[in-house]
Amino acid sequence: MTLRDRIIPPDPRAVGDEPDYRFTLANERTFLAWIRTALALAAGGLASVGLLDEFAGVDLLGLGLLAIAFLTAASASRRWARAERSMRVNAPLPSSRLPMLVAIGTAIVGRAAAGI
């Protein structure tokens, strides 16, 4: 597996058998939920930078939220592809650190915002 394939997995629909469409649609809904989360984090980061000018450290707060948003959006596609591939080859679904990373990152940013 090349570095490019590790970062951007190949199209998972090229392997295995077509799973029940309900599982594919559930996987897509999960992907869209992660994208929606990334958009909310990005909006929060941009809003904090744009609206909270009088607070010290607001730029760092906004950049933290934007970094978490980028991580979430970038990982969502990879997570979708890995789950889709697993369903097609009848393998166990892969584990993901994304929920833990988003929770920890958001907690850190929330704690930093409370200290402003």
mmCIF file of C-alpha atoms in Angstrom:
data_model
loop_
_atom_site.group_PDB
_atom_site.id
_atom_site.type_symbol
_atom_site.label_atom_id
_atom_site.label_comp_id
_atom_site.label_asym_id
_atom_site.label_seq_id
_atom_site.Cartn_x
_atom_site.Cartn_y
_atom_site.Cartn_z
ATOM 1 C CA MET A 1 0.000 0.000 0.000
ATOM 2 C CA THR A 2 1.481 3.335 -1.040
ATOM 3 C CA LEU A 3 1.505 6.470 1.074
ATOM 4 C CA ARG A 4 -1.111 7.995 -1.237
ATOM 5 C CA ASP A 5 -3.400 4.975 -0.686
ATOM 6 C CA ARG A 6 -2.962 5.303 3.074
ATOM 7 C CA ILE A 7 -3.977 8.965 2.994
ATOM 8 C CA ILE A 8 -6.562 8.737 0.207
ATOM 9 C CA PRO A 9 -7.831 5.150 -0.031
ATOM 10 C CA PRO A 10 -8.759 3.841 -3.472
ATOM 11 C CA ASP A 11 -12.424 3.556 -4.403
ATOM 12 C CA PRO A 12 -13.776 0.778 -2.165
ATOM 13 C CA ARG A 13 -16.539 -0.043 -4.625
ATOM 14 C CA ALA A 14 -13.994 -1.816 -6.832
ATOM 15 C CA VAL A 15 -13.631 -4.778 -4.457
ATOM 16 C CA GLY A 16 -15.908 -7.429 -3.017
ATOM 17 C CA ASP A 17 -19.628 -7.809 -3.378
ATOM 18 C CA GLU A 18 -22.329 -5.178 -3.192
ATOM 19 C CA PRO A 19 -23.603 -5.039 0.418
ATOM 20 C CA ASP A 20 -27.205 -4.515 1.388
ATOM 21 C CA TYR A 21 -28.039 -0.976 0.287
ATOM 22 C CA ARG A 22 -29.214 -0.083 3.794
ATOM 23 C CA PHE A 23 -25.695 -0.543 5.152
ATOM 24 C CA THR A 24 -24.217 1.544 2.362
ATOM 25 C CA LEU A 25 -26.738 4.314 3.007
ATOM 26 C CA ALA A 26 -26.078 4.172 6.760
ATOM 27 C CA ASN A 27 -22.341 4.495 6.057
ATOM 28 C CA GLU A 28 -23.013 7.524 3.852
ATOM 29 C CA ARG A 29 -25.195 9.123 6.538
ATOM 30 C CA THR A 30 -22.382 8.658 9.034
ATOM 31 C CA PHE A 31 -19.968 10.295 6.587
ATOM 32 C CA LEU A 32 -22.333 13.234 6.157
ATOM 33 C CA ALA A 33 -22.700 13.575 9.947
ATOM 34 C CA TRP A 34 -18.906 13.881 10.259
ATOM 35 C CA ILE A 35 -18.859 16.492 7.480
ATOM 36 C CA ARG A 36 -21.639 18.402 9.257
ATOM 37 C CA THR A 37 -19.570 18.289 12.453
ATOM 38 C CA ALA A 38 -16.538 19.612 10.573
ATOM 39 C CA LEU A 39 -18.610 22.463 9.138
ATOM 40 C CA ALA A 40 -19.901 23.392 12.594
ATOM 41 C CA LEU A 41 -16.364 23.397 14.002
ATOM 42 C CA ALA A 42 -15.133 25.523 11.095
ATOM 43 C CA ALA A 43 -18.020 27.962 11.569
ATOM 44 C CA GLY A 44 -17.214 28.208 15.264
ATOM 45 C CA GLY A 45 -13.549 28.834 14.521
ATOM 46 C CA LEU A 46 -14.274 31.517 11.955
ATOM 47 C CA ALA A 47 -16.918 33.143 14.151
ATOM 48 C CA SER A 48 -14.604 33.270 17.148
ATOM 49 C CA VAL A 49 -11.868 34.948 15.129
ATOM 50 C CA GLY A 50 -14.277 37.354 13.468
ATOM 51 C CA LEU A 51 -16.504 38.273 16.402
ATOM 52 C CA LEU A 52 -14.339 38.070 19.513
ATOM 53 C CA ASP A 53 -11.614 40.562 18.695
ATOM 54 C CA GLU A 54 -11.413 42.024 22.181
ATOM 55 C CA PHE A 55 -10.325 38.766 23.877
ATOM 56 C CA ALA A 56 -6.698 37.686 24.182
ATOM 57 C CA GLY A 57 -5.933 34.315 22.581
ATOM 58 C CA VAL A 58 -8.983 34.296 20.351
ATOM 59 C CA ASP A 59 -6.834 33.680 17.277
ATOM 60 C CA LEU A 60 -5.403 30.549 18.861
ATOM 61 C CA LEU A 61 -8.906 29.435 19.819
ATOM 62 C CA GLY A 62 -10.178 29.919 16.263
ATOM 63 C CA LEU A 63 -7.189 28.171 14.751
ATOM 64 C CA GLY A 64 -7.696 25.261 17.142
ATOM 65 C CA LEU A 65 -11.300 24.863 16.036
ATOM 66 C CA LEU A 66 -10.299 25.138 12.387
ATOM 67 C CA ALA A 67 -7.592 22.496 12.869
ATOM 68 C CA ILE A 68 -10.103 20.108 14.450
ATOM 69 C CA ALA A 69 -12.521 20.836 11.590
ATOM 70 C CA PHE A 70 -9.827 20.020 9.029
ATOM 71 C CA LEU A 71 -8.914 16.790 10.822
ATOM 72 C CA THR A 72 -12.577 15.766 11.006
ATOM 73 C CA ALA A 73 -13.320 16.486 7.340
ATOM 74 C CA ALA A 74 -10.127 14.846 6.109
ATOM 75 C CA SER A 75 -10.674 11.740 8.228
ATOM 76 C CA ALA A 76 -14.359 11.363 7.356
ATOM 77 C CA SER A 77 -13.684 10.323 3.771
ATOM 78 C CA ARG A 78 -11.042 7.813 4.807
ATOM 79 C CA ARG A 79 -13.360 6.429 7.493
ATOM 80 C CA TRP A 80 -16.187 6.035 4.954
ATOM 81 C CA ALA A 81 -13.913 4.224 2.477
ATOM 82 C CA ARG A 82 -12.551 1.832 5.087
ATOM 83 C CA ALA A 83 -16.034 0.952 6.348
ATOM 84 C CA GLU A 84 -17.353 0.499 2.801
ATOM 85 C CA ARG A 85 -14.461 -1.792 1.890
ATOM 86 C CA SER A 86 -14.980 -3.873 5.042
ATOM 87 C CA MET A 87 -18.666 -4.335 4.275
ATOM 88 C CA ARG A 88 -17.869 -5.401 0.708
ATOM 89 C CA VAL A 89 -15.325 -8.055 1.696
ATOM 90 C CA ASN A 90 -17.390 -9.221 4.706
ATOM 91 C CA ALA A 91 -14.732 -8.210 7.231
ATOM 92 C CA PRO A 92 -15.177 -6.613 10.660
ATOM 93 C CA LEU A 93 -15.606 -2.859 10.592
ATOM 94 C CA PRO A 94 -12.343 -1.035 11.297
ATOM 95 C CA SER A 95 -11.904 0.893 14.486
ATOM 96 C CA SER A 96 -11.417 4.640 14.349
ATOM 97 C CA ARG A 97 -9.719 7.153 16.591
ATOM 98 C CA LEU A 98 -11.645 10.036 15.040
ATOM 99 C CA PRO A 99 -14.377 10.265 17.723
ATOM 100 C CA MET A 100 -11.790 10.270 20.498
ATOM 101 C CA LEU A 101 -9.616 12.875 18.757
ATOM 102 C CA VAL A 102 -12.550 15.197 18.094
ATOM 103 C CA ALA A 103 -13.750 14.844 21.691
ATOM 104 C CA ILE A 104 -10.306 15.548 23.157
ATOM 105 C CA GLY A 105 -9.648 18.438 20.782
ATOM 106 C CA THR A 106 -13.014 20.009 21.463
ATOM 107 C CA ALA A 107 -12.526 19.608 25.223
ATOM 108 C CA ILE A 108 -9.123 21.305 25.014
ATOM 109 C CA VAL A 109 -10.509 24.179 22.959
ATOM 110 C CA GLY A 110 -13.512 24.469 25.284
ATOM 111 C CA ARG A 111 -11.234 24.623 28.307
ATOM 112 C CA ALA A 112 -9.079 27.242 26.607
ATOM 113 C CA ALA A 113 -12.197 29.280 25.729
ATOM 114 C CA ALA A 114 -13.362 29.157 29.342
ATOM 115 C CA GLY A 115 -10.035 30.627 30.380
ATOM 116 C CA ILE A 116 -10.307 33.609 28.026
#
